[in-house]
């Protein structure tokens, strides 16, 4: 009985210890499911010899309550484990956009990766068709918080980003170690993914001063 309680609790402890998510523990989940099936069989065995369930012995009723509590506890622990993981996966999509870090993808089960793909598809479809006959997509993930200003200074921290064509900043080329001045909305997903680093926010007067210095040169 004690082992029943330890396996399900171990799954939740893994979640608590992880910085983001632990690797999907398929083996331990299967063991907890087997415990649920075993306890269900035990309950069926207890009542199989009694035709009248309204008049079963006290010891049998106590056994049924015990096994039912074990089944319910294991079930709730499994659901909590899976729900927590799905919530983290959804949060990840809003934090980093479509550029999910490879090290985080490796921690997901195949079915969880499929869930992320379907979640992306549904969110993308909604952003493109949020109102009938909309002309431009609405990027709901662009700003997690209202920005102080739209201009930011960033530092490129990852190799191989190449270049992107943006709506407001034109063509932006990323080279590791370089600092750039761009619209925050153009690079928000890169900041969240940790591929570029937000150095500081530039207000209107700051950007005007920068433009004047560049003109003097």
Short mmCIF file of N, CA and C in Angstrom, two decimals, residues 130-195:
data_model
loop_
_atom_site.label_atom_id
_atom_site.label_comp_id
_atom_site.label_asym_id
_atom_site.label_seq_id
_atom_site.Cartn_x
_atom_site.Cartn_y
_atom_site.Cartn_z
N UNK A 130 -9.52 36.70 -36.55
CA UNK A 130 -10.15 37.10 -35.28
C UNK A 130 -11.44 37.87 -35.49
N UNK A 131 -11.56 38.50 -36.66
CA UNK A 131 -12.83 39.11 -37.06
C UNK A 131 -13.07 38.76 -38.52
N UNK A 132 -14.32 38.74 -38.96
CA UNK A 132 -14.59 38.43 -40.37
C UNK A 132 -13.91 39.42 -41.31
N UNK A 133 -13.26 38.91 -42.34
CA UNK A 133 -12.63 39.70 -43.40
C UNK A 133 -11.55 40.63 -42.85
N UNK A 134 -10.81 40.20 -41.84
CA UNK A 134 -9.72 41.04 -41.32
C UNK A 134 -8.60 41.11 -42.35
N UNK A 135 -7.97 42.27 -42.46
CA UNK A 135 -6.94 42.49 -43.48
C UNK A 135 -5.56 42.08 -43.00
N UNK A 136 -5.29 42.22 -41.71
CA UNK A 136 -3.97 41.89 -41.17
C UNK A 136 -4.14 41.00 -39.94
N UNK A 137 -3.20 40.06 -39.74
CA UNK A 137 -3.28 39.20 -38.54
C UNK A 137 -3.01 40.00 -37.27
N UNK A 138 -3.56 39.56 -36.18
CA UNK A 138 -3.35 40.18 -34.88
C UNK A 138 -2.46 39.26 -34.06
N UNK A 139 -1.24 39.70 -33.79
CA UNK A 139 -0.30 38.88 -33.03
C UNK A 139 -0.56 39.06 -31.54
N UNK A 140 -1.31 38.13 -30.96
CA UNK A 140 -1.65 38.22 -29.54
C UNK A 140 -0.46 37.98 -28.63
N UNK A 141 0.59 37.38 -29.16
CA UNK A 141 1.76 37.04 -28.34
C UNK A 141 2.85 38.11 -28.43
N UNK A 142 2.60 39.20 -29.14
CA UNK A 142 3.65 40.20 -29.38
C UNK A 142 4.14 40.84 -28.09
N UNK A 143 3.23 41.22 -27.21
CA UNK A 143 3.61 41.88 -25.96
C UNK A 143 2.96 41.19 -24.79
N UNK A 144 3.77 40.52 -23.98
CA UNK A 144 3.24 39.88 -22.78
C UNK A 144 2.80 40.93 -21.77
N UNK A 145 3.51 42.08 -21.77
CA UNK A 145 3.17 43.20 -20.90
C UNK A 145 3.22 44.48 -21.74
N UNK A 146 2.43 45.48 -21.37
CA UNK A 146 2.49 46.73 -22.12
C UNK A 146 3.90 47.33 -22.05
N UNK A 147 4.56 47.55 -23.19
CA UNK A 147 5.93 48.07 -23.17
C UNK A 147 5.97 49.54 -22.76
N UNK A 148 7.09 49.96 -22.14
CA UNK A 148 7.25 51.36 -21.78
C UNK A 148 7.33 52.22 -23.03
N UNK A 149 7.99 51.70 -24.03
CA UNK A 149 8.09 52.38 -25.30
C UNK A 149 8.30 51.33 -26.38
N UNK A 150 8.20 51.70 -27.64
CA UNK A 150 8.27 50.70 -28.69
C UNK A 150 9.69 50.45 -29.20
N UNK A 151 10.63 51.33 -28.86
CA UNK A 151 12.01 51.19 -29.34
C UNK A 151 12.89 50.58 -28.26
N UNK A 152 13.72 49.63 -28.66
CA UNK A 152 14.61 48.98 -27.69
C UNK A 152 15.99 48.79 -28.30
N UNK A 153 16.95 48.71 -27.41
CA UNK A 153 18.31 48.34 -27.80
C UNK A 153 18.52 46.89 -27.38
N UNK A 154 19.00 46.06 -28.30
CA UNK A 154 19.20 44.64 -28.01
C UNK A 154 20.63 44.23 -28.31
N UNK A 155 21.05 43.12 -27.69
CA UNK A 155 22.35 42.52 -27.97
C UNK A 155 22.13 41.09 -28.45
N UNK A 156 22.72 40.71 -29.55
CA UNK A 156 22.56 39.36 -30.10
C UNK A 156 23.44 38.40 -29.32
N UNK A 157 22.85 37.34 -28.76
CA UNK A 157 23.61 36.40 -27.92
C UNK A 157 23.72 35.00 -28.53
N UNK A 158 23.07 34.77 -29.65
CA UNK A 158 23.11 33.43 -30.26
C UNK A 158 23.59 33.50 -31.69
N UNK A 159 24.39 32.52 -32.07
CA UNK A 159 24.89 32.44 -33.44
C UNK A 159 23.80 31.93 -34.39
N UNK A 160 23.96 32.26 -35.66
CA UNK A 160 23.16 31.64 -36.69
C UNK A 160 21.73 32.13 -36.83
N UNK A 161 21.43 33.32 -36.31
CA UNK A 161 20.06 33.83 -36.44
C UNK A 161 19.78 34.38 -37.84
N UNK A 162 20.86 34.77 -38.55
CA UNK A 162 20.66 35.26 -39.91
C UNK A 162 20.01 36.63 -39.93
N UNK A 163 19.02 36.80 -40.79
CA UNK A 163 18.34 38.08 -40.90
C UNK A 163 16.84 37.85 -41.02
N UNK A 164 16.08 38.87 -40.62
CA UNK A 164 14.63 38.80 -40.74
C UNK A 164 14.13 40.09 -41.39
N UNK A 165 13.00 39.98 -42.08
CA UNK A 165 12.35 41.15 -42.65
C UNK A 165 11.20 41.54 -41.72
N UNK A 166 11.26 42.73 -41.16
CA UNK A 166 10.27 43.16 -40.18
C UNK A 166 9.34 44.21 -40.75
N UNK A 167 8.22 44.40 -40.09
CA UNK A 167 7.22 45.37 -40.53
C UNK A 167 7.69 46.80 -40.30
N UNK A 168 8.40 47.04 -39.19
CA UNK A 168 8.76 48.41 -38.81
C UNK A 168 10.25 48.72 -38.92
N UNK A 169 11.11 47.72 -38.72
CA UNK A 169 12.55 47.95 -38.67
C UNK A 169 13.26 47.60 -39.96
N UNK A 170 12.51 47.17 -40.97
CA UNK A 170 13.14 46.78 -42.23
C UNK A 170 13.85 45.44 -42.11
N UNK A 171 14.94 45.27 -42.85
CA UNK A 171 15.74 44.04 -42.78
C UNK A 171 16.71 44.16 -41.62
N UNK A 172 16.64 43.22 -40.69
CA UNK A 172 17.51 43.23 -39.51
C UNK A 172 18.44 42.03 -39.59
N UNK A 173 19.75 42.30 -39.57
CA UNK A 173 20.76 41.23 -39.62
C UNK A 173 21.31 41.01 -38.23
N UNK A 174 21.35 39.76 -37.81
CA UNK A 174 21.79 39.42 -36.46
C UNK A 174 23.17 38.78 -36.51
N UNK A 175 24.12 39.38 -35.82
CA UNK A 175 25.44 38.80 -35.63
C UNK A 175 25.75 38.79 -34.15
N UNK A 176 26.26 37.67 -33.68
CA UNK A 176 26.48 37.52 -32.24
C UNK A 176 27.39 38.63 -31.70
N UNK A 177 26.96 39.24 -30.59
CA UNK A 177 27.73 40.30 -29.95
C UNK A 177 27.35 41.69 -30.40
N UNK A 178 26.67 41.82 -31.55
CA UNK A 178 26.28 43.13 -32.05
C UNK A 178 25.07 43.67 -31.28
N UNK A 179 25.02 44.99 -31.18
CA UNK A 179 23.88 45.65 -30.56
C UNK A 179 23.09 46.38 -31.64
N UNK A 180 21.76 46.30 -31.55
CA UNK A 180 20.89 46.87 -32.56
C UNK A 180 19.79 47.70 -31.91
N UNK A 181 19.27 48.65 -32.68
CA UNK A 181 18.14 49.47 -32.24
C UNK A 181 16.95 49.12 -33.12
N UNK A 182 15.91 48.57 -32.52
CA UNK A 182 14.78 48.05 -33.29
C UNK A 182 13.47 48.33 -32.55
N UNK A 183 12.37 48.08 -33.25
CA UNK A 183 11.06 48.11 -32.61
C UNK A 183 10.91 46.85 -31.76
N UNK A 184 10.43 46.99 -30.57
CA UNK A 184 10.29 45.83 -29.70
C UNK A 184 9.37 44.77 -30.29
N UNK A 185 8.30 45.20 -30.95
CA UNK A 185 7.36 44.25 -31.51
C UNK A 185 8.00 43.35 -32.57
N UNK A 186 9.09 43.83 -33.21
CA UNK A 186 9.75 43.04 -34.24
C UNK A 186 10.60 41.91 -33.67
N UNK A 187 11.05 42.07 -32.43
CA UNK A 187 11.98 41.08 -31.85
C UNK A 187 11.49 40.51 -30.53
N UNK A 188 10.23 40.77 -30.20
CA UNK A 188 9.70 40.31 -28.91
C UNK A 188 9.90 38.82 -28.72
N UNK A 189 9.61 38.03 -29.75
CA UNK A 189 9.72 36.57 -29.62
C UNK A 189 11.16 36.12 -29.46
N UNK A 190 12.10 36.87 -30.03
CA UNK A 190 13.53 36.53 -29.88
C UNK A 190 14.00 36.84 -28.46
N UNK A 191 13.49 37.93 -27.90
CA UNK A 191 13.84 38.28 -26.52
C UNK A 191 13.35 37.20 -25.55
N UNK A 192 12.10 36.77 -25.74
CA UNK A 192 11.54 35.75 -24.85
C UNK A 192 12.25 34.42 -24.99
N UNK A 193 12.71 34.12 -26.21
CA UNK A 193 13.40 32.86 -26.44
C UNK A 193 14.84 32.89 -25.96
N UNK A 194 15.33 34.06 -25.53
CA UNK A 194 16.71 34.16 -25.05
C UNK A 194 17.74 34.23 -26.15
N UNK A 195 17.32 34.47 -27.40
CA UNK A 195 18.25 34.53 -28.53
C UNK A 195 18.88 35.91 -28.67
#
